[in-house]
Amino acid sequence: MRIVRSIADLRVLLKTLRAKGKRIGFVPTMGYLHEGHGALVKQSAARCDATVVSIFVNPTQFGQGEDLSKYPRDLERDQGLCLDWGATVLFLPDASEIYPSGFQTFVEPGGLAEPLCGQYRPGHYRGVATVVAKLFNIVEPDLAFFGQKDFQQTLVVRRMVRDLNLPVDVVVVPTIREEDGLAMSSRNAYLSEEERGRALSISRGLLAAEVAFHAGERKVAHLLEIARAALTEPMKGVDQLQYLELVDAQTLDGHQGEVDRTVALCVAAYVGATRLIDNVILAPSHDEAVLNVTLSPGQA
Ligand code: AMP
């Protein structure tokens, strides 16, 4: 595995690979890697001839008062994991490489960036879209891998790829969870043992709603109530439920009444000072075609 820090060196290396006809996969990350990232890298390694993993804690996607400066880092461990998972190149740019002085051009996503996290993290998806577009232009991957854990992000990135005609296929990989259900996240490292116990109410609520859905429950209000009950259970729930919403899985429009299409049940919540997000996709069985479109070819 090669470790590359400059855009110029990466371009030279990838040009050689491409000249040999290698299919290039790309996994953008912010580091402090876990098996969720591992699923993306392994899928890229299985489907592509060379896999580029980037680790870049992107300042433009953090708002004021967010955790940019204390975002967890362990580069040595990350390198070992990337090697084990089958990465070919680890790209480790510093902030001045990606945002040299004078930088002033951004990608502005549209309506998909407005609901859910967009309401609470103004500018977040502008930062995400900008850095992902830049990384796509730097790496020029054939395939790029993203996690369903950040469901809104996958829609914003896919829309950007279509709207800007970026020549890359976006693959969405299902959320990897700890054995007890907690969605893996670099931010789980912030949780005390007591908080981690209560963070479990997030997946417990989502999975309870999912079970009810598969048992035939279609009323949006009931599904939300099932999830909310677990999330807000006294002593066992989260400290602050930022949002719990059931939205159309393609448009992110709020869904009311009965579920008659593929929807996403999405949560953001604070446990202590840590903000966690999670989601499940609920697809009426007749709607599998939609699920295939929403997720990725071969994934549903
Ligand atoms: P991050 O390092 O948190 O920016 O995440 C980098 C990529 O890994 C994003 O595409 C995330 O959606 C994905 N990812 C993070 N956690 C998980 C998870 N638990 N399962 C699957 N993918 C994940």
CSV table of C-alpha atoms and ligand atoms in Angstrom, one decimal:
chain,number,residue,atom,x,y,z
A,1,MET,CA,0.0,0.0,0.0
A,2,ARG,CA,1.4,3.4,-1.0
A,3,ILE,CA,0.9,6.4,1.3
A,4,VAL,CA,0.6,9.7,-0.7
A,5,ARG,CA,0.2,13.2,0.7
A,6,SER,CA,0.2,15.5,-2.3
A,7,ILE,CA,-2.3,15.8,-5.1
A,8,ALA,CA,0.5,15.9,-7.7
A,9,ASP,CA,2.0,12.5,-6.5
A,10,LEU,CA,-1.4,10.9,-6.4
A,11,ARG,CA,-2.1,12.0,-9.9
A,12,VAL,CA,1.2,10.5,-11.2
A,13,LEU,CA,0.5,7.2,-9.4
A,14,LEU,CA,-3.1,6.9,-10.6
A,15,LYS,CA,-2.1,7.8,-14.1
A,16,THR,CA,0.2,4.8,-14.2
A,17,LEU,CA,-2.5,2.5,-12.8
A,18,ARG,CA,-5.1,3.8,-15.3
A,19,ALA,CA,-2.7,3.4,-18.2
A,20,LYS,CA,-2.5,-0.3,-17.2
A,21,GLY,CA,-6.3,-0.5,-17.5
A,22,LYS,CA,-6.9,-0.7,-13.8
A,23,ARG,CA,-10.3,0.0,-12.5
A,24,ILE,CA,-10.1,2.5,-9.6
A,25,GLY,CA,-12.3,2.4,-6.5
A,26,PHE,CA,-12.4,5.3,-4.0
A,27,VAL,CA,-13.5,5.4,-0.4
A,28,PRO,CA,-13.4,8.9,1.1
A,29,THR,CA,-13.3,9.0,5.0
A,30,MET,CA,-12.4,11.2,7.9
A,31,GLY,CA,-10.3,8.5,9.5
A,32,TYR,CA,-10.5,6.8,13.0
A,33,LEU,CA,-11.5,3.8,11.0
A,34,HIS,CA,-13.8,1.0,12.0
A,35,GLU,CA,-15.5,-2.0,10.3
A,36,GLY,CA,-18.1,0.3,8.7
A,37,HIS,CA,-15.3,1.9,6.7
A,38,GLY,CA,-13.9,-1.6,6.3
A,39,ALA,CA,-17.0,-2.8,4.5
A,40,LEU,CA,-16.6,0.0,2.0
A,41,VAL,CA,-12.9,-0.6,1.4
A,42,LYS,CA,-13.4,-4.4,1.1
A,43,GLN,CA,-16.2,-3.9,-1.4
A,44,SER,CA,-14.0,-1.6,-3.4
A,45,ALA,CA,-11.1,-4.1,-3.2
A,46,ALA,CA,-13.4,-6.8,-4.4
A,47,ARG,CA,-14.9,-4.8,-7.3
A,48,CYS,CA,-11.9,-2.7,-8.4
A,49,ASP,CA,-8.3,-3.4,-9.3
A,50,ALA,CA,-7.0,-0.6,-7.1
A,51,THR,CA,-8.6,1.1,-4.1
A,52,VAL,CA,-7.8,4.6,-3.0
A,53,VAL,CA,-8.8,5.5,0.6
A,54,SER,CA,-8.6,9.1,1.6
A,55,ILE,CA,-8.4,10.3,5.2
A,56,PHE,CA,-9.2,14.0,5.5
A,57,VAL,CA,-11.1,15.7,8.3
A,58,ASN,CA,-12.8,18.3,6.1
A,59,PRO,CA,-13.0,21.6,7.8
A,60,THR,CA,-15.7,23.0,5.5
A,61,GLN,CA,-18.3,20.5,6.6
A,62,PHE,CA,-18.0,21.4,10.3
A,63,GLY,CA,-20.0,24.3,11.7
A,64,GLN,CA,-18.9,26.6,14.5
A,65,GLY,CA,-18.9,24.8,17.8
A,66,GLU,CA,-18.8,21.4,16.2
A,67,ASP,CA,-16.1,18.8,16.9
A,68,LEU,CA,-13.5,19.6,14.1
A,69,SER,CA,-10.6,20.2,16.5
A,70,LYS,CA,-11.3,17.2,18.7
A,71,TYR,CA,-12.4,14.8,15.9
A,72,PRO,CA,-10.7,11.5,16.9
A,73,ARG,CA,-7.5,10.5,15.1
A,74,ASP,CA,-5.2,7.5,15.0
A,75,LEU,CA,-3.3,7.4,11.8
A,76,GLU,CA,-1.1,4.5,12.6
A,77,ARG,CA,-4.0,2.2,13.4
A,78,ASP,CA,-5.9,3.5,10.3
A,79,GLN,CA,-2.9,2.6,8.1
A,80,GLY,CA,-2.8,-1.0,9.4
A,81,LEU,CA,-6.5,-1.4,8.9
A,82,CYS,CA,-6.4,0.0,5.3
A,83,LEU,CA,-3.6,-2.5,4.5
A,84,ASP,CA,-5.6,-5.4,6.0
A,85,TRP,CA,-8.8,-4.4,4.1
A,86,GLY,CA,-7.0,-4.4,0.8
A,87,ALA,CA,-6.4,-0.7,0.0
A,88,THR,CA,-3.8,0.1,-2.6
A,89,VAL,CA,-3.3,3.8,-1.9
A,90,LEU,CA,-3.8,5.8,1.2
A,91,PHE,CA,-4.3,9.5,0.4
A,92,LEU,CA,-3.5,11.8,3.4
A,93,PRO,CA,-3.7,15.4,2.3
A,94,ASP,CA,-3.4,18.2,4.8
A,95,ALA,CA,-5.9,21.1,4.8
A,96,SER,CA,-3.7,23.4,2.8
A,97,GLU,CA,-3.4,20.8,0.0
A,98,ILE,CA,-7.2,20.7,-0.4
A,99,TYR,CA,-7.9,24.3,0.5
A,100,PRO,CA,-4.9,26.4,-0.6
A,101,SER,CA,-5.0,30.0,0.4
A,102,GLY,CA,-7.4,32.0,-1.8
A,103,PHE,CA,-9.8,29.0,-2.1
A,104,GLN,CA,-13.3,30.4,-2.8
A,105,THR,CA,-15.3,28.1,-5.1
A,106,PHE,CA,-17.9,25.8,-3.5
A,107,VAL,CA,-20.5,23.2,-4.7
A,108,GLU,CA,-24.0,24.3,-3.5
A,109,PRO,CA,-26.4,21.3,-3.2
A,110,GLY,CA,-30.1,21.9,-3.6
A,111,GLY,CA,-33.2,20.8,-1.7
A,112,LEU,CA,-31.9,17.3,-0.7
A,113,ALA,CA,-29.5,19.1,1.6
A,114,GLU,CA,-32.2,21.1,3.4
A,115,PRO,CA,-34.2,18.7,5.6
A,116,LEU,CA,-32.9,16.4,8.4
A,117,CYS,CA,-29.3,17.2,9.2
A,118,GLY,CA,-29.4,20.1,6.8
A,119,GLN,CA,-31.7,22.0,9.2
A,120,TYR,CA,-29.4,21.6,12.1
A,121,ARG,CA,-26.0,21.8,10.4
A,122,PRO,CA,-26.2,24.8,8.0
A,123,GLY,CA,-23.5,24.6,5.4
A,124,HIS,CA,-22.6,21.0,6.2
A,125,TYR,CA,-23.6,19.5,2.9
A,126,ARG,CA,-22.1,22.4,1.0
A,127,GLY,CA,-18.8,21.4,2.6
A,128,VAL,CA,-19.4,17.7,1.9
A,129,ALA,CA,-20.4,18.3,-1.7
A,130,THR,CA,-17.4,20.5,-2.3
A,131,VAL,CA,-14.8,18.2,-0.8
A,132,VAL,CA,-16.3,15.1,-2.5
A,133,ALA,CA,-16.4,16.9,-5.9
A,134,LYS,CA,-12.7,17.9,-5.4
A,135,LEU,CA,-11.7,14.4,-4.3
A,136,PHE,CA,-13.5,12.9,-7.3
A,137,ASN,CA,-11.6,15.3,-9.6
A,138,ILE,CA,-8.3,14.4,-7.9
A,139,VAL,CA,-8.8,10.6,-7.8
A,140,GLU,CA,-11.0,10.2,-10.9
A,141,PRO,CA,-12.4,6.9,-9.6
A,142,ASP,CA,-14.6,4.5,-11.6
A,143,LEU,CA,-16.5,3.6,-8.5
A,144,ALA,CA,-16.9,5.5,-5.2
A,145,PHE,CA,-18.2,3.9,-2.0
A,146,PHE,CA,-20.4,5.5,0.6
A,147,GLY,CA,-22.2,4.2,3.7
A,148,GLN,CA,-26.0,4.1,4.1
A,149,LYS,CA,-25.3,5.2,7.7
A,150,ASP,CA,-25.1,8.8,6.3
A,151,PHE,CA,-28.2,8.3,4.2
A,152,GLN,CA,-28.8,12.0,3.3
A,153,GLN,CA,-25.2,12.3,2.3
A,154,THR,CA,-25.6,9.5,-0.2
A,155,LEU,CA,-28.5,11.3,-1.8
A,156,VAL,CA,-26.7,14.6,-1.9
A,157,VAL,CA,-23.6,13.0,-3.5
A,158,ARG,CA,-25.7,11.0,-6.0
A,159,ARG,CA,-27.6,14.1,-7.0
A,160,MET,CA,-24.4,16.1,-7.4
A,161,VAL,CA,-22.9,13.4,-9.6
A,162,ARG,CA,-25.9,13.5,-11.9
A,163,ASP,CA,-26.3,17.2,-11.9
A,164,LEU,CA,-22.6,17.9,-12.6
A,165,ASN,CA,-22.1,14.9,-14.9
A,166,LEU,CA,-19.3,13.6,-12.9
A,167,PRO,CA,-18.0,10.4,-14.5
A,168,VAL,CA,-18.2,8.1,-11.4
A,169,ASP,CA,-20.6,5.4,-10.2
A,170,VAL,CA,-21.7,5.8,-6.6
A,171,VAL,CA,-22.2,2.6,-4.6
A,172,VAL,CA,-24.0,2.7,-1.3
A,173,VAL,CA,-23.1,0.0,1.3
A,174,PRO,CA,-25.5,-1.0,4.1
A,175,THR,CA,-24.8,0.2,7.6
A,176,ILE,CA,-22.4,-1.9,9.7
A,177,ARG,CA,-23.5,-2.3,13.3
A,178,GLU,CA,-21.9,-3.5,16.5
A,179,GLU,CA,-23.3,-6.9,17.7
A,180,ASP,CA,-25.8,-5.2,19.9
A,181,GLY,CA,-27.1,-3.0,17.1
A,182,LEU,CA,-25.3,0.3,17.6
A,183,ALA,CA,-24.3,1.8,14.2
A,184,MET,CA,-20.5,2.0,14.0
A,185,SER,CA,-19.3,5.5,14.0
A,186,SER,CA,-16.0,7.2,14.7
A,187,ARG,CA,-17.9,9.4,17.1
A,188,ASN,CA,-18.8,6.4,19.3
A,189,ALA,CA,-15.3,6.9,20.8
A,190,TYR,CA,-16.6,10.0,22.6
A,191,LEU,CA,-19.2,8.0,24.6
A,192,SER,CA,-18.7,7.0,28.2
A,193,GLU,CA,-19.8,3.5,29.1
A,194,GLU,CA,-23.1,4.8,30.5
A,195,GLU,CA,-23.7,6.9,27.4
A,196,ARG,CA,-23.0,4.0,25.1
A,197,GLY,CA,-25.7,2.0,26.9
A,198,ARG,CA,-28.2,4.8,26.2
A,199,ALA,CA,-27.0,5.3,22.7
A,200,LEU,CA,-28.3,1.8,22.0
A,201,SER,CA,-31.8,3.2,22.3
A,202,ILE,CA,-31.3,4.7,18.8
A,203,SER,CA,-30.9,1.4,17.0
A,204,ARG,CA,-33.4,-0.3,19.4
A,205,GLY,CA,-36.0,2.3,18.3
A,206,LEU,CA,-35.3,2.0,14.6
A,207,LEU,CA,-35.1,-1.7,14.7
A,208,ALA,CA,-38.4,-2.0,16.7
A,209,ALA,CA,-40.1,0.2,14.0
A,210,GLU,CA,-38.6,-2.0,11.3
A,211,VAL,CA,-39.9,-5.2,12.9
A,212,ALA,CA,-43.4,-3.6,13.2
A,213,PHE,CA,-43.2,-2.5,9.6
A,214,HIS,CA,-42.3,-6.1,8.5
A,215,ALA,CA,-45.2,-7.4,10.6
A,216,GLY,CA,-47.5,-5.2,8.5
A,217,GLU,CA,-47.6,-1.8,10.4
A,218,ARG,CA,-48.0,0.9,7.8
A,219,LYS,CA,-49.2,3.9,9.8
A,220,VAL,CA,-46.5,6.6,9.8
A,221,ALA,CA,-47.6,7.9,13.2
A,222,HIS,CA,-47.5,4.4,14.8
A,223,LEU,CA,-44.0,3.7,13.3
A,224,LEU,CA,-42.7,7.0,14.6
A,225,GLU,CA,-44.3,6.3,18.0
A,226,ILE,CA,-42.6,2.9,18.3
A,227,ALA,CA,-39.2,4.4,17.6
A,228,ARG,CA,-39.8,7.4,19.8
A,229,ALA,CA,-40.8,5.2,22.8
A,230,ALA,CA,-37.4,3.5,22.8
A,231,LEU,CA,-35.4,6.7,22.1
A,232,THR,CA,-37.0,8.7,24.9
A,233,GLU,CA,-37.4,6.0,27.5
A,234,PRO,CA,-36.5,7.5,30.9
A,235,MET,CA,-32.9,6.7,32.1
A,236,LYS,CA,-32.4,4.4,29.0
A,237,GLY,CA,-32.9,6.9,26.2
A,238,VAL,CA,-31.0,9.7,24.5
A,239,ASP,CA,-30.5,13.1,26.1
A,240,GLN,CA,-32.0,15.1,23.2
A,241,LEU,CA,-33.8,13.8,20.2
A,242,GLN,CA,-32.9,16.3,17.5
A,243,TYR,CA,-35.1,14.7,14.9
A,244,LEU,CA,-37.0,11.5,14.2
A,245,GLU,CA,-38.5,11.6,10.8
A,246,LEU,CA,-40.0,9.2,8.2
A,247,VAL,CA,-39.2,10.5,4.8
A,248,ASP,CA,-39.5,9.5,1.1
A,249,ALA,CA,-36.2,7.6,0.4
A,250,GLN,CA,-35.7,9.4,-2.9
A,251,THR,CA,-36.8,12.9,-2.2
A,252,LEU,CA,-36.5,13.2,1.6
A,253,ASP,CA,-39.9,14.8,1.7
A,254,GLY,CA,-41.7,14.1,5.0
A,255,HIS,CA,-44.2,11.2,4.6
A,256,GLN,CA,-47.6,11.2,6.2
A,257,GLY,CA,-50.5,8.8,6.5
A,258,GLU,CA,-49.6,5.3,5.4
A,259,VAL,CA,-46.3,4.0,4.0
A,260,ASP,CA,-46.9,3.3,0.3
A,261,ARG,CA,-43.4,3.6,-1.0
A,262,THR,CA,-39.8,3.2,0.1
A,263,VAL,CA,-39.1,5.4,3.0
A,264,ALA,CA,-36.2,6.1,5.4
A,265,LEU,CA,-36.7,6.4,9.1
A,266,CYS,CA,-34.0,8.8,10.2
A,267,VAL,CA,-32.7,9.9,13.6
A,268,ALA,CA,-30.3,12.4,15.0
A,269,ALA,CA,-29.9,12.5,18.7
A,270,TYR,CA,-27.5,13.7,21.4
A,271,VAL,CA,-26.2,11.3,24.0
A,272,GLY,CA,-24.2,13.5,26.4
A,273,ALA,CA,-22.4,16.0,24.1
A,274,THR,CA,-22.1,13.5,21.3
A,275,ARG,CA,-24.4,13.8,18.3
A,276,LEU,CA,-25.2,10.5,16.6
A,277,ILE,CA,-27.2,9.7,13.5
A,278,ASP,CA,-28.8,6.5,12.2
A,279,ASN,CA,-31.5,5.3,9.9
A,280,VAL,CA,-33.3,2.3,8.5
A,281,ILE,CA,-34.9,1.9,5.0
A,282,LEU,CA,-38.4,0.6,5.0
A,283,ALA,CA,-39.5,-0.8,1.6
A,284,PRO,CA,-43.0,-2.2,0.9
A,285,SER,CA,-42.2,-5.5,-0.9
A,286,HIS,CA,-43.9,-4.3,-4.1
A,287,ASP,CA,-41.4,-1.4,-4.1
A,288,GLU,CA,-38.2,-3.3,-4.6
A,289,ALA,CA,-37.5,-1.5,-7.9
A,290,VAL,CA,-37.5,1.8,-6.0
A,291,LEU,CA,-35.2,0.3,-3.4
A,292,ASN,CA,-32.8,-0.7,-6.1
A,293,VAL,CA,-32.7,2.8,-7.4
A,294,THR,CA,-32.3,4.3,-4.0
A,295,LEU,CA,-29.5,2.1,-2.9
A,296,SER,CA,-27.2,0.7,-5.4
A,297,PRO,CA,-27.2,-1.9,-8.2
A,298,GLY,CA,-26.8,-5.3,-6.6
A,299,GLN,CA,-27.1,-4.1,-3.1
A,300,ALA,CA,-30.8,-4.3,-2.2
B,1,AMP,P1,-16.7,9.2,7.9
B,1,AMP,O1,-15.3,8.8,8.1
B,1,AMP,O2,-17.6,9.1,9.1
B,1,AMP,O3,-16.8,10.5,7.1
B,1,AMP,O4,-17.3,8.1,6.9
B,1,AMP,C1,-16.7,7.7,5.7
B,1,AMP,C2,-17.6,6.8,5.0
B,1,AMP,O5,-17.9,5.6,5.8
B,1,AMP,C3,-19.0,7.4,4.7
B,1,AMP,O6,-19.4,7.1,3.4
B,1,AMP,C4,-19.9,6.8,5.8
B,1,AMP,O7,-21.2,6.8,5.4
B,1,AMP,C5,-19.3,5.4,5.9
B,1,AMP,N1,-19.6,4.8,7.1
B,1,AMP,C6,-19.4,5.4,8.4
B,1,AMP,N2,-20.0,4.6,9.3
B,1,AMP,C7,-20.5,3.5,8.7
B,1,AMP,C8,-21.2,2.3,9.1
B,1,AMP,N3,-21.4,2.0,10.4
B,1,AMP,N4,-21.5,1.4,8.1
B,1,AMP,C9,-21.3,1.7,6.8
B,1,AMP,N5,-20.7,2.8,6.4
B,1,AMP,C10,-20.3,3.7,7.3
